[in-house]
């Protein structure tokens, strides 16, 4: 196995985290819709927490992409 194929395999393994990120974001917004449907008065309080959860989950995706790019191009 040469270096190029090892880099491609490593970057592919790093990008697997994006599947978990997509699932996590879906669960966050599904819970948001469910909670607002049950109690519309709590929308303002719950929406801020959902956006915070989304931002933290999306940060994991950005880290995974950065690691994949570092593996490929450095």
Short mmCIF file of C-alpha atoms in Angstrom, two decimals:
data_model
loop_
_atom_site.label_atom_id
_atom_site.label_comp_id
_atom_site.label_asym_id
_atom_site.label_seq_id
_atom_site.Cartn_x
_atom_site.Cartn_y
_atom_site.Cartn_z
CA UNK A 1 0.00 0.00 0.00
CA UNK A 2 1.42 3.34 -0.96
CA UNK A 3 1.07 6.66 0.85
CA UNK A 4 -1.68 8.05 -1.39
CA UNK A 5 -4.02 5.12 -0.80
CA UNK A 6 -3.36 5.24 2.95
CA UNK A 7 -4.23 8.95 2.96
CA UNK A 8 -7.47 8.27 1.09
CA UNK A 9 -8.46 5.54 3.52
CA UNK A 10 -7.65 7.76 6.51
CA UNK A 11 -9.65 10.68 5.13
CA UNK A 12 -12.58 8.38 4.40
CA UNK A 13 -12.52 7.12 7.98
CA UNK A 14 -12.43 10.68 9.28
CA UNK A 15 -15.49 11.62 7.22
CA UNK A 16 -17.56 8.76 8.70
CA UNK A 17 -18.28 11.16 11.59
CA UNK A 18 -20.52 13.14 9.23
CA UNK A 19 -23.11 10.36 9.30
CA UNK A 20 -23.40 10.74 13.06
CA UNK A 21 -23.60 14.50 12.74
CA UNK A 22 -26.48 14.25 10.28
CA UNK A 23 -28.34 11.90 12.58
CA UNK A 24 -27.72 14.16 15.57
CA UNK A 25 -28.97 17.28 13.79
CA UNK A 26 -32.07 15.40 12.69
CA UNK A 27 -32.79 14.32 16.26
CA UNK A 28 -32.25 17.83 17.60
CA UNK A 29 -34.78 19.40 15.26
CA UNK A 30 -37.22 16.51 15.60
CA UNK A 31 -37.19 17.07 19.35
CA UNK A 32 -37.64 20.81 18.78
CA UNK A 33 -40.69 20.30 16.59
CA UNK A 34 -42.13 17.78 19.03
CA UNK A 35 -41.66 20.04 22.05
CA UNK A 36 -43.11 23.11 20.33
CA UNK A 37 -46.09 21.05 19.15
CA UNK A 38 -46.75 19.95 22.73
CA UNK A 39 -46.21 23.36 24.35
CA UNK A 40 -46.16 26.34 21.95
CA UNK A 41 -45.64 28.79 24.82
CA UNK A 42 -42.16 27.38 25.47
CA UNK A 43 -40.98 28.02 21.90
CA UNK A 44 -38.62 30.89 22.70
CA UNK A 45 -36.90 29.01 25.51
CA UNK A 46 -36.55 25.74 23.62
CA UNK A 47 -35.46 27.30 20.31
CA UNK A 48 -32.30 28.79 21.80
CA UNK A 49 -31.27 25.45 23.24
CA UNK A 50 -31.91 23.75 19.91
CA UNK A 51 -29.74 26.25 18.07
CA UNK A 52 -26.97 25.75 20.65
CA UNK A 53 -27.18 21.99 20.18
CA UNK A 54 -27.12 22.45 16.42
CA UNK A 55 -24.02 24.65 16.59
CA UNK A 56 -22.14 22.21 18.81
CA UNK A 57 -23.08 19.27 16.61
CA UNK A 58 -22.10 21.14 13.46
CA UNK A 59 -18.71 21.91 15.04
CA UNK A 60 -18.01 18.18 15.13
CA UNK A 61 -18.65 18.04 11.37
CA UNK A 62 -16.27 20.91 10.74
CA UNK A 63 -13.55 19.26 12.84
CA UNK A 64 -14.01 16.01 10.93
CA UNK A 65 -13.67 17.81 7.60
CA UNK A 66 -10.59 19.68 8.78
CA UNK A 67 -8.96 16.44 9.89
CA UNK A 68 -9.81 14.82 6.54
CA UNK A 69 -8.29 17.75 4.63
CA UNK A 70 -5.18 17.68 6.82
CA UNK A 71 -4.78 13.97 6.13
CA UNK A 72 -5.19 14.46 2.39
CA UNK A 73 -3.16 17.58 1.75
CA UNK A 74 -0.38 17.62 4.34
#
